[in-house]
């Protein structure tokens, strides 16, 4: 019964990723068993699980080398009610979106009991207005997106743009003035705009803007993480993770490593340090599933306790296996992309700073209000690569020798030799 249920879930997972791959023109179909895990400690269901008489299991997969591009944005826009013709979606200019410093695309689907299925589409971008304003940080919708909002989407329930007010004493001019202010933000109602909307923000008294140097002593988030892969050898290395708690309270966080079998962990070498002191008591509920080459990836989950105002260092030895020469990508010398680690900050259930909107929390823990989930940057691992030029050299040398030998033998077999007597020249 268990095997048949798991087989049914795997078949549905395969159908889902193939459907999403065709829908968004992405390579999600390659999320096979070698890239799929079930991290139930880190990823909890959101919403309600439908009671359809089928088994529900968690599946999680990552493609760190897959990037969002124009071919993914085009089918994404077709899912919107007004496409990219009207409304806020008309600002989605691919030439500007993919020229940003960072961009991302998200599709979130969840089932809500008595309400149905909710689909939330999102596109995130981080722009640098200084690049478009000749050293000034003035910006507008036209300067950032090269477009304005001509009219709102007629079937949209609401259409609103929120702009954060800078927390500084410098005078800031925001146009147009048809907005409302609340809690440090200004709100523009696109539906009430009588003419094309081009929101702009400028600093009239500022001649040139320069970004301030952010000190490492100033925390930008409650919890920060840094993950590196050390070692110059192509057969061994050491994975190092540094997690800093900037808050004056103790935080517990769920830590997830979903690593392909290209990098195998030595769990017995796991070490935990806090401010330079060995602290094995700061890790608990360790769940580890080792990888099987060409079959499944490594799954490592644990609950980490972060003391207040301290840094936790986690490290373990890793081994880099040898691959068949047919398993290397075309750019094998570049290396392999490794998926990011995932952290979910947790607190005890008796804390007063819990997010009541979450459902099905882990036993004994609740998720913080911010951040709900943190991802580390993607790592690049250098595996042992063969000399791919040698097969071509062998082929060329073999073909040359065969051509020479064949030519000589062919001449000896097909040519007719005739003896010609030459009379001696007179003296």
Short mmCIF file of C-alpha atoms in Angstrom, two decimals:
data_model
loop_
_atom_site.label_atom_id
_atom_site.label_comp_id
_atom_site.label_asym_id
_atom_site.label_seq_id
_atom_site.Cartn_x
_atom_site.Cartn_y
_atom_site.Cartn_z
CA UNK A 1 0.00 0.00 0.00
CA UNK A 2 2.80 2.42 0.90
CA UNK A 3 4.78 1.69 -2.25
CA UNK A 4 1.72 2.15 -4.48
CA UNK A 5 0.87 5.45 -2.77
CA UNK A 6 4.43 6.73 -3.19
CA UNK A 7 4.38 5.63 -6.82
CA UNK A 8 1.13 7.55 -7.33
CA UNK A 9 2.63 10.69 -5.76
CA UNK A 10 5.76 10.40 -7.91
CA UNK A 11 3.65 10.01 -11.04
CA UNK A 12 1.61 13.11 -10.17
CA UNK A 13 4.81 15.00 -9.37
CA UNK A 14 6.19 14.06 -12.77
CA UNK A 15 2.99 15.18 -14.47
CA UNK A 16 3.00 18.48 -12.55
CA UNK A 17 6.57 19.42 -13.41
CA UNK A 18 6.06 18.47 -17.07
CA UNK A 19 2.90 20.58 -17.19
CA UNK A 20 4.65 23.57 -15.61
CA UNK A 21 7.61 23.09 -17.96
CA UNK A 22 5.33 23.32 -20.97
CA UNK A 23 3.29 26.16 -19.51
CA UNK A 24 6.24 28.45 -18.72
CA UNK A 25 8.76 27.24 -21.32
CA UNK A 26 11.18 26.22 -18.54
CA UNK A 27 13.34 23.16 -17.89
CA UNK A 28 11.29 22.04 -14.90
CA UNK A 29 10.84 18.66 -16.51
CA UNK A 30 14.43 17.83 -15.54
CA UNK A 31 13.50 17.84 -11.82
CA UNK A 32 13.78 14.07 -11.70
CA UNK A 33 14.48 11.79 -8.73
CA UNK A 34 18.12 12.95 -8.64
CA UNK A 35 16.99 16.50 -7.76
CA UNK A 36 13.86 15.85 -5.70
CA UNK A 37 13.62 15.57 -1.88
CA UNK A 38 10.95 15.66 0.82
CA UNK A 39 12.08 18.17 3.50
CA UNK A 40 9.01 18.03 5.73
CA UNK A 41 10.73 19.81 8.62
CA UNK A 42 11.48 22.97 6.63
CA UNK A 43 8.60 23.28 4.17
CA UNK A 44 5.18 23.15 5.80
CA UNK A 45 1.89 23.14 3.86
CA UNK A 46 0.26 26.54 3.42
CA UNK A 47 -3.49 26.76 3.22
CA UNK A 48 -5.57 23.58 3.45
CA UNK A 49 -4.98 20.15 2.00
CA UNK A 50 -7.90 19.05 -0.21
CA UNK A 51 -9.68 15.89 0.90
CA UNK A 52 -9.80 14.20 -2.48
CA UNK A 53 -9.15 10.68 -1.25
CA UNK A 54 -5.52 10.70 -2.44
CA UNK A 55 -2.26 10.62 -0.52
CA UNK A 56 -0.43 13.91 0.02
CA UNK A 57 3.35 14.03 0.25
CA UNK A 58 5.89 16.83 0.01
CA UNK A 59 8.16 17.16 -3.01
CA UNK A 60 10.88 19.80 -3.32
CA UNK A 61 13.30 20.34 -6.18
CA UNK A 62 15.74 23.03 -7.30
CA UNK A 63 17.45 23.92 -10.56
CA UNK A 64 20.21 26.37 -9.56
CA UNK A 65 21.50 26.76 -13.12
CA UNK A 66 18.08 27.68 -14.54
CA UNK A 67 17.57 31.43 -15.05
CA UNK A 68 14.44 33.47 -15.74
CA UNK A 69 14.39 34.94 -19.24
CA UNK A 70 11.99 36.39 -21.80
CA UNK A 71 10.63 33.04 -22.89
CA UNK A 72 9.36 32.53 -19.32
CA UNK A 73 7.82 36.01 -19.08
CA UNK A 74 5.70 35.69 -22.24
CA UNK A 75 3.52 32.77 -21.01
CA UNK A 76 3.49 34.39 -17.56
CA UNK A 77 1.83 37.51 -18.99
CA UNK A 78 -0.77 35.41 -20.81
CA UNK A 79 -2.09 34.22 -17.44
CA UNK A 80 -2.99 37.78 -16.40
CA UNK A 81 -6.57 38.92 -17.06
CA UNK A 82 -5.49 41.94 -19.13
CA UNK A 83 -2.19 40.47 -20.32
CA UNK A 84 0.35 43.33 -20.57
CA UNK A 85 -1.98 45.70 -22.40
CA UNK A 86 -3.47 47.67 -19.50
CA UNK A 87 -3.06 48.07 -15.78
CA UNK A 88 0.07 47.65 -13.70
CA UNK A 89 1.13 44.68 -15.85
CA UNK A 90 1.74 47.09 -18.74
CA UNK A 91 4.94 48.13 -16.92
CA UNK A 92 6.43 44.66 -17.45
CA UNK A 93 8.80 45.67 -20.23
CA UNK A 94 11.16 42.71 -20.78
CA UNK A 95 13.97 44.94 -22.07
CA UNK A 96 14.05 46.78 -18.74
CA UNK A 97 13.11 43.94 -16.40
CA UNK A 98 15.98 41.71 -17.48
CA UNK A 99 18.38 44.65 -17.44
CA UNK A 100 17.79 45.09 -13.70
CA UNK A 101 20.36 44.21 -11.06
CA UNK A 102 18.14 41.34 -9.88
CA UNK A 103 14.87 39.83 -11.07
CA UNK A 104 12.69 36.89 -10.16
CA UNK A 105 9.39 35.34 -11.17
CA UNK A 106 7.02 33.48 -8.86
CA UNK A 107 3.86 31.41 -9.18
CA UNK A 108 2.15 30.47 -5.89
CA UNK A 109 -0.80 28.10 -5.81
CA UNK A 110 -2.63 26.96 -2.69
CA UNK A 111 -5.96 25.39 -1.84
CA UNK A 112 -8.26 27.21 0.59
CA UNK A 113 -11.09 25.26 2.14
CA UNK A 114 -14.56 26.59 1.20
CA UNK A 115 -12.94 29.11 -1.14
CA UNK A 116 -11.20 27.12 -3.86
CA UNK A 117 -7.77 27.42 -5.43
CA UNK A 118 -5.80 30.66 -5.08
CA UNK A 119 -3.17 31.55 -7.69
CA UNK A 120 -0.77 34.41 -6.95
CA UNK A 121 1.60 35.62 -9.67
CA UNK A 122 4.53 37.88 -8.81
CA UNK A 123 7.51 39.43 -10.55
CA UNK A 124 10.29 41.07 -8.54
CA UNK A 125 13.03 43.37 -9.79
CA UNK A 126 15.73 45.51 -8.19
CA UNK A 127 16.61 48.57 -10.26
CA UNK A 128 19.39 51.12 -9.85
CA UNK A 129 17.91 54.53 -10.80
CA UNK A 130 21.35 56.14 -10.66
CA UNK A 131 22.19 54.34 -13.90
CA UNK A 132 19.29 56.04 -15.68
CA UNK A 133 19.56 59.53 -14.13
CA UNK A 134 23.21 60.52 -14.75
CA UNK A 135 24.36 60.22 -11.15
CA UNK A 136 21.07 61.26 -9.54
CA UNK A 137 18.63 58.98 -7.81
CA UNK A 138 15.56 60.61 -9.34
CA UNK A 139 13.28 58.04 -10.92
CA UNK A 140 9.94 57.70 -12.63
CA UNK A 141 7.95 54.90 -14.20
CA UNK A 142 9.08 56.00 -17.65
CA UNK A 143 12.76 56.18 -16.70
CA UNK A 144 12.69 52.77 -14.98
CA UNK A 145 10.29 50.78 -17.18
CA UNK A 146 10.31 52.98 -20.30
CA UNK A 147 6.51 52.89 -20.03
CA UNK A 148 3.61 54.55 -18.24
CA UNK A 149 0.20 53.21 -17.23
CA UNK A 150 -2.24 54.44 -19.85
CA UNK A 151 -5.35 53.00 -18.18
CA UNK A 152 -6.31 50.47 -15.54
CA UNK A 153 -7.37 46.92 -16.21
CA UNK A 154 -11.19 47.09 -16.53
CA UNK A 155 -11.78 43.70 -14.85
CA UNK A 156 -9.33 44.17 -11.98
CA UNK A 157 -10.90 44.22 -8.51
CA UNK A 158 -8.27 46.71 -7.32
CA UNK A 159 -5.21 48.33 -8.87
CA UNK A 160 -2.88 50.16 -6.50
CA UNK A 161 0.79 51.21 -6.45
CA UNK A 162 2.58 51.68 -3.13
CA UNK A 163 5.72 53.82 -2.86
CA UNK A 164 7.86 53.96 0.29
CA UNK A 165 8.71 57.41 1.62
CA UNK A 166 12.47 57.77 2.28
CA UNK A 167 13.35 58.13 5.96
CA UNK A 168 15.57 61.18 5.62
CA UNK A 169 15.44 64.93 6.08
CA UNK A 170 16.16 65.80 2.44
CA UNK A 171 13.20 67.29 0.61
CA UNK A 172 11.52 64.78 -1.68
CA UNK A 173 9.07 65.65 -4.45
CA UNK A 174 6.47 63.02 -5.45
CA UNK A 175 4.25 63.48 -8.48
CA UNK A 176 1.41 63.35 -9.23
CA UNK A 177 -0.07 64.61 -5.97
CA UNK A 178 -3.23 62.48 -6.18
CA UNK A 179 -2.16 59.98 -3.54
CA UNK A 180 -2.92 59.00 0.02
CA UNK A 181 -0.37 58.53 2.80
CA UNK A 182 -0.38 55.82 5.44
CA UNK A 183 2.31 54.29 7.68
CA UNK A 184 5.29 55.67 5.73
CA UNK A 185 3.90 54.82 2.28
CA UNK A 186 2.05 56.73 -0.43
CA UNK A 187 -0.68 54.93 -2.37
CA UNK A 188 -1.76 55.62 -5.95
CA UNK A 189 -5.10 54.28 -7.12
CA UNK A 190 -4.65 53.40 -10.79
CA UNK A 191 -8.40 53.00 -11.31
CA UNK A 192 -9.02 56.69 -10.47
CA UNK A 193 -6.34 58.04 -12.82
CA UNK A 194 -7.90 60.28 -15.47
CA UNK A 195 -4.77 60.41 -17.64
CA UNK A 196 -1.69 58.24 -18.19
CA UNK A 197 -0.03 57.67 -14.82
CA UNK A 198 3.70 58.34 -14.53
CA UNK A 199 4.76 58.32 -10.90
CA UNK A 200 8.06 60.05 -10.18
CA UNK A 201 10.20 60.84 -7.16
CA UNK A 202 12.95 63.45 -7.19
CA UNK A 203 15.33 65.23 -4.83
CA UNK A 204 15.47 68.88 -6.07
CA UNK A 205 18.23 69.99 -3.67
CA UNK A 206 20.53 67.08 -4.49
CA UNK A 207 23.16 67.50 -7.22
CA UNK A 208 24.77 64.03 -7.22
CA UNK A 209 24.00 60.88 -5.28
CA UNK A 210 26.56 58.43 -3.96
CA UNK A 211 25.71 55.20 -2.20
CA UNK A 212 26.81 55.11 1.41
CA UNK A 213 29.17 52.37 2.52
CA UNK A 214 27.19 49.95 4.65
CA UNK A 215 29.15 48.86 7.71
CA UNK A 216 29.19 45.20 8.55
CA UNK A 217 28.28 46.15 12.11
CA UNK A 218 24.86 47.40 10.98
CA UNK A 219 22.52 44.40 10.59
CA UNK A 220 20.10 44.55 7.66
CA UNK A 221 18.01 41.60 8.86
CA UNK A 222 17.30 39.78 12.10
CA UNK A 223 19.27 36.77 10.91
CA UNK A 224 22.06 36.74 8.30
CA UNK A 225 23.78 33.71 6.79
CA UNK A 226 26.93 33.11 4.79
CA UNK A 227 27.73 29.81 3.08
CA UNK A 228 31.03 28.89 1.42
CA UNK A 229 32.74 25.81 0.03
CA UNK A 230 36.40 25.68 1.01
CA UNK A 231 39.28 23.62 -0.32
CA UNK A 232 41.30 23.68 -3.52
CA UNK A 233 41.26 19.94 -4.11
CA UNK A 234 39.03 18.47 -6.80
CA UNK A 235 38.27 15.41 -4.66
CA UNK A 236 37.63 16.84 -1.16
CA UNK A 237 36.45 20.06 0.45
CA UNK A 238 34.71 21.53 3.47
CA UNK A 239 31.28 23.16 3.60
CA UNK A 240 31.16 26.13 5.98
CA UNK A 241 28.03 28.01 7.10
CA UNK A 242 27.99 31.10 9.33
CA UNK A 243 24.64 32.20 10.80
CA UNK A 244 24.47 35.43 12.80
CA UNK A 245 21.64 36.30 15.18
CA UNK A 246 21.40 40.09 15.45
CA UNK A 247 18.50 40.00 17.90
CA UNK A 248 18.82 40.11 21.73
CA UNK A 249 16.81 36.89 22.10
CA UNK A 250 17.54 33.22 21.39
CA UNK A 251 16.22 32.03 18.04
CA UNK A 252 15.81 28.52 16.76
CA UNK A 253 15.98 28.02 13.02
CA UNK A 254 15.41 25.10 10.71
CA UNK A 255 18.37 24.46 8.41
CA UNK A 256 18.04 22.52 5.14
CA UNK A 257 20.68 21.23 2.74
CA UNK A 258 19.33 19.52 -0.36
CA UNK A 259 22.51 18.63 -2.18
CA UNK A 260 22.82 16.57 -5.39
CA UNK A 261 24.98 13.47 -5.27
CA UNK A 262 27.75 15.52 -6.91
CA UNK A 263 28.72 16.56 -3.36
CA UNK A 264 28.55 13.94 -0.60
CA UNK A 265 28.65 14.82 3.11
CA UNK A 266 30.79 13.26 5.85
CA UNK A 267 28.29 13.64 8.66
CA UNK A 268 30.74 12.40 11.32
CA UNK A 269 32.89 15.51 10.66
CA UNK A 270 30.05 17.91 11.54
CA UNK A 271 31.25 20.64 13.93
CA UNK A 272 29.28 23.44 15.63
CA UNK A 273 30.98 26.53 17.06
CA UNK A 274 29.48 29.61 18.67
CA UNK A 275 31.82 32.57 19.02
CA UNK A 276 34.79 30.23 18.75
CA UNK A 277 33.58 27.73 21.38
CA UNK A 278 32.47 24.20 20.47
CA UNK A 279 28.73 23.86 21.17
CA UNK A 280 27.23 20.53 20.14
CA UNK A 281 24.15 21.32 22.22
CA UNK A 282 23.08 23.99 19.72
CA UNK A 283 21.99 21.42 17.11
CA UNK A 284 19.07 19.02 17.50
CA UNK A 285 16.52 16.97 15.53
CA UNK A 286 19.06 16.02 12.89
CA UNK A 287 17.57 14.27 9.86
CA UNK A 288 20.02 12.92 7.31
CA UNK A 289 19.39 10.85 4.19
CA UNK A 290 22.63 10.09 2.32
CA UNK A 291 22.80 10.34 -1.41
CA UNK A 292 22.94 7.44 -3.82
CA UNK A 293 24.90 8.15 -7.02
CA UNK A 294 22.63 8.50 -10.06
CA UNK A 295 19.57 7.80 -7.87
CA UNK A 296 18.82 10.41 -5.19
CA UNK A 297 20.35 13.57 -3.62
CA UNK A 298 21.49 14.21 -0.06
CA UNK A 299 18.92 15.56 2.42
CA UNK A 300 20.20 17.16 5.64
CA UNK A 301 17.84 18.90 8.08
CA UNK A 302 18.44 20.14 11.60
CA UNK A 303 17.17 22.58 14.21
CA UNK A 304 19.83 25.12 15.17
CA UNK A 305 19.74 27.26 18.31
CA UNK A 306 21.18 30.75 17.80
CA UNK A 307 22.21 32.49 21.03
CA UNK A 308 21.46 36.22 21.18
CA UNK A 309 23.92 38.57 19.50
CA UNK A 310 26.20 35.75 18.40
CA UNK A 311 27.44 33.89 15.31
CA UNK A 312 27.04 30.16 14.83
CA UNK A 313 29.55 28.34 12.61
CA UNK A 314 28.63 24.97 11.10
CA UNK A 315 31.07 22.98 9.00
CA UNK A 316 31.54 19.45 7.66
CA UNK A 317 33.81 17.65 5.22
CA UNK A 318 32.53 16.81 1.74
CA UNK A 319 33.76 14.55 -1.02
CA UNK A 320 33.55 15.22 -4.74
CA UNK A 321 33.00 12.03 -6.76
CA UNK A 322 34.32 11.35 -10.23
CA UNK A 323 31.83 11.56 -13.08
CA UNK A 324 31.67 9.69 -16.32
CA UNK A 325 32.92 11.75 -19.23
CA UNK A 326 29.42 11.62 -20.76
CA UNK A 327 27.89 13.22 -17.62
CA UNK A 328 29.78 16.50 -17.90
CA UNK A 329 28.00 19.54 -19.35
CA UNK A 330 29.36 21.33 -22.42
CA UNK A 331 30.98 23.99 -20.18
CA UNK A 332 32.50 21.48 -17.76
CA UNK A 333 35.44 23.78 -16.92
CA UNK A 334 33.02 26.33 -15.43
CA UNK A 335 31.87 23.97 -12.68
CA UNK A 336 28.55 22.79 -11.31
CA UNK A 337 25.92 24.97 -9.63
CA UNK A 338 24.81 23.74 -6.20
CA UNK A 339 21.36 24.62 -4.83
CA UNK A 340 21.11 27.11 -1.96
CA UNK A 341 20.55 26.20 1.66
CA UNK A 342 17.23 27.17 3.26
CA UNK A 343 16.70 28.63 6.74
CA UNK A 344 13.35 29.17 8.46
CA UNK A 345 13.69 31.12 11.75
CA UNK A 346 11.64 29.56 14.56
CA UNK A 347 10.54 30.47 18.07
CA UNK A 348 9.01 28.51 20.94
CA UNK A 349 5.23 28.30 20.84
CA UNK A 350 4.88 30.46 23.97
CA UNK A 351 6.47 33.47 22.26
CA UNK A 352 4.41 36.63 21.79
CA UNK A 353 5.90 37.50 18.40
CA UNK A 354 4.34 34.72 16.35
CA UNK A 355 2.63 35.02 13.00
CA UNK A 356 -0.98 33.87 13.51
CA UNK A 357 -1.55 33.53 9.76
CA UNK A 358 0.48 30.34 9.43
CA UNK A 359 -1.09 26.90 9.54
CA UNK A 360 0.31 23.48 10.45
CA UNK A 361 3.52 24.63 12.23
CA UNK A 362 6.11 22.09 13.32
CA UNK A 363 5.47 20.52 16.68
CA UNK A 364 6.65 22.83 19.46
CA UNK A 365 7.70 25.65 17.16
CA UNK A 366 6.18 28.61 15.32
CA UNK A 367 7.54 30.67 12.45
CA UNK A 368 8.62 34.25 12.94
CA UNK A 369 6.82 37.09 11.23
CA UNK A 370 9.94 38.10 9.29
CA UNK A 371 11.73 36.54 7.56
CA UNK A 372 9.60 33.50 6.81
CA UNK A 373 12.25 31.76 4.70
CA UNK A 374 15.84 32.59 3.79
CA UNK A 375 17.91 31.26 0.88
CA UNK A 376 21.68 31.39 0.66
CA UNK A 377 23.45 32.19 -2.64
CA UNK A 378 24.15 29.40 -5.09
CA UNK A 379 27.56 27.73 -4.78
CA UNK A 380 29.85 26.69 -7.61
CA UNK A 381 31.82 23.45 -7.20
CA UNK A 382 34.82 22.47 -9.31
CA UNK A 383 34.82 18.75 -10.03
CA UNK A 384 37.60 16.72 -11.58
CA UNK A 385 37.24 17.01 -15.36
CA UNK A 386 39.03 14.92 -17.97
CA UNK A 387 41.02 16.33 -20.85
CA UNK A 388 38.25 16.49 -23.43
CA UNK A 389 40.75 17.26 -26.19
CA UNK A 390 42.39 13.82 -25.92
CA UNK A 391 39.57 11.90 -27.67
CA UNK A 392 39.78 14.31 -30.60
CA UNK A 393 43.56 13.98 -30.72
CA UNK A 394 43.27 10.19 -30.73
CA UNK A 395 40.62 10.31 -33.45
CA UNK A 396 42.70 12.62 -35.62
CA UNK A 397 45.87 10.54 -35.14
CA UNK A 398 44.03 7.27 -35.82
CA UNK A 399 42.37 8.63 -38.95
CA UNK A 400 45.69 9.95 -40.22
CA UNK A 401 47.45 6.60 -39.72
CA UNK A 402 44.58 4.67 -41.27
CA UNK A 403 44.57 7.00 -44.28
CA UNK A 404 48.32 6.58 -44.81
CA UNK A 405 48.28 2.81 -44.39
CA UNK A 406 45.18 2.39 -46.52
CA UNK A 407 46.65 4.57 -49.24
CA UNK A 408 49.89 2.60 -49.35
CA UNK A 409 48.15 -0.79 -49.36
CA UNK A 410 45.62 0.37 -51.94
CA UNK A 411 48.40 1.54 -54.25
CA UNK A 412 50.22 -1.78 -53.91
CA UNK A 413 47.07 -3.77 -54.68
CA UNK A 414 45.67 -1.77 -57.58
CA UNK A 415 48.69 -0.40 -59.42
CA UNK A 416 50.25 -2.39 -62.25
CA UNK A 417 54.03 -2.19 -62.22
CA UNK A 418 55.87 -2.52 -65.58
CA UNK A 419 59.61 -2.99 -65.94
CA UNK A 420 61.12 -0.51 -68.44
CA UNK A 421 64.68 -0.95 -69.65
CA UNK A 422 66.55 2.26 -70.21
CA UNK A 423 69.51 2.07 -72.63
CA UNK A 424 72.73 3.47 -71.28
CA UNK A 425 73.65 6.90 -72.48
CA UNK A 426 76.56 7.08 -74.97
CA UNK A 427 79.86 8.15 -73.59
#
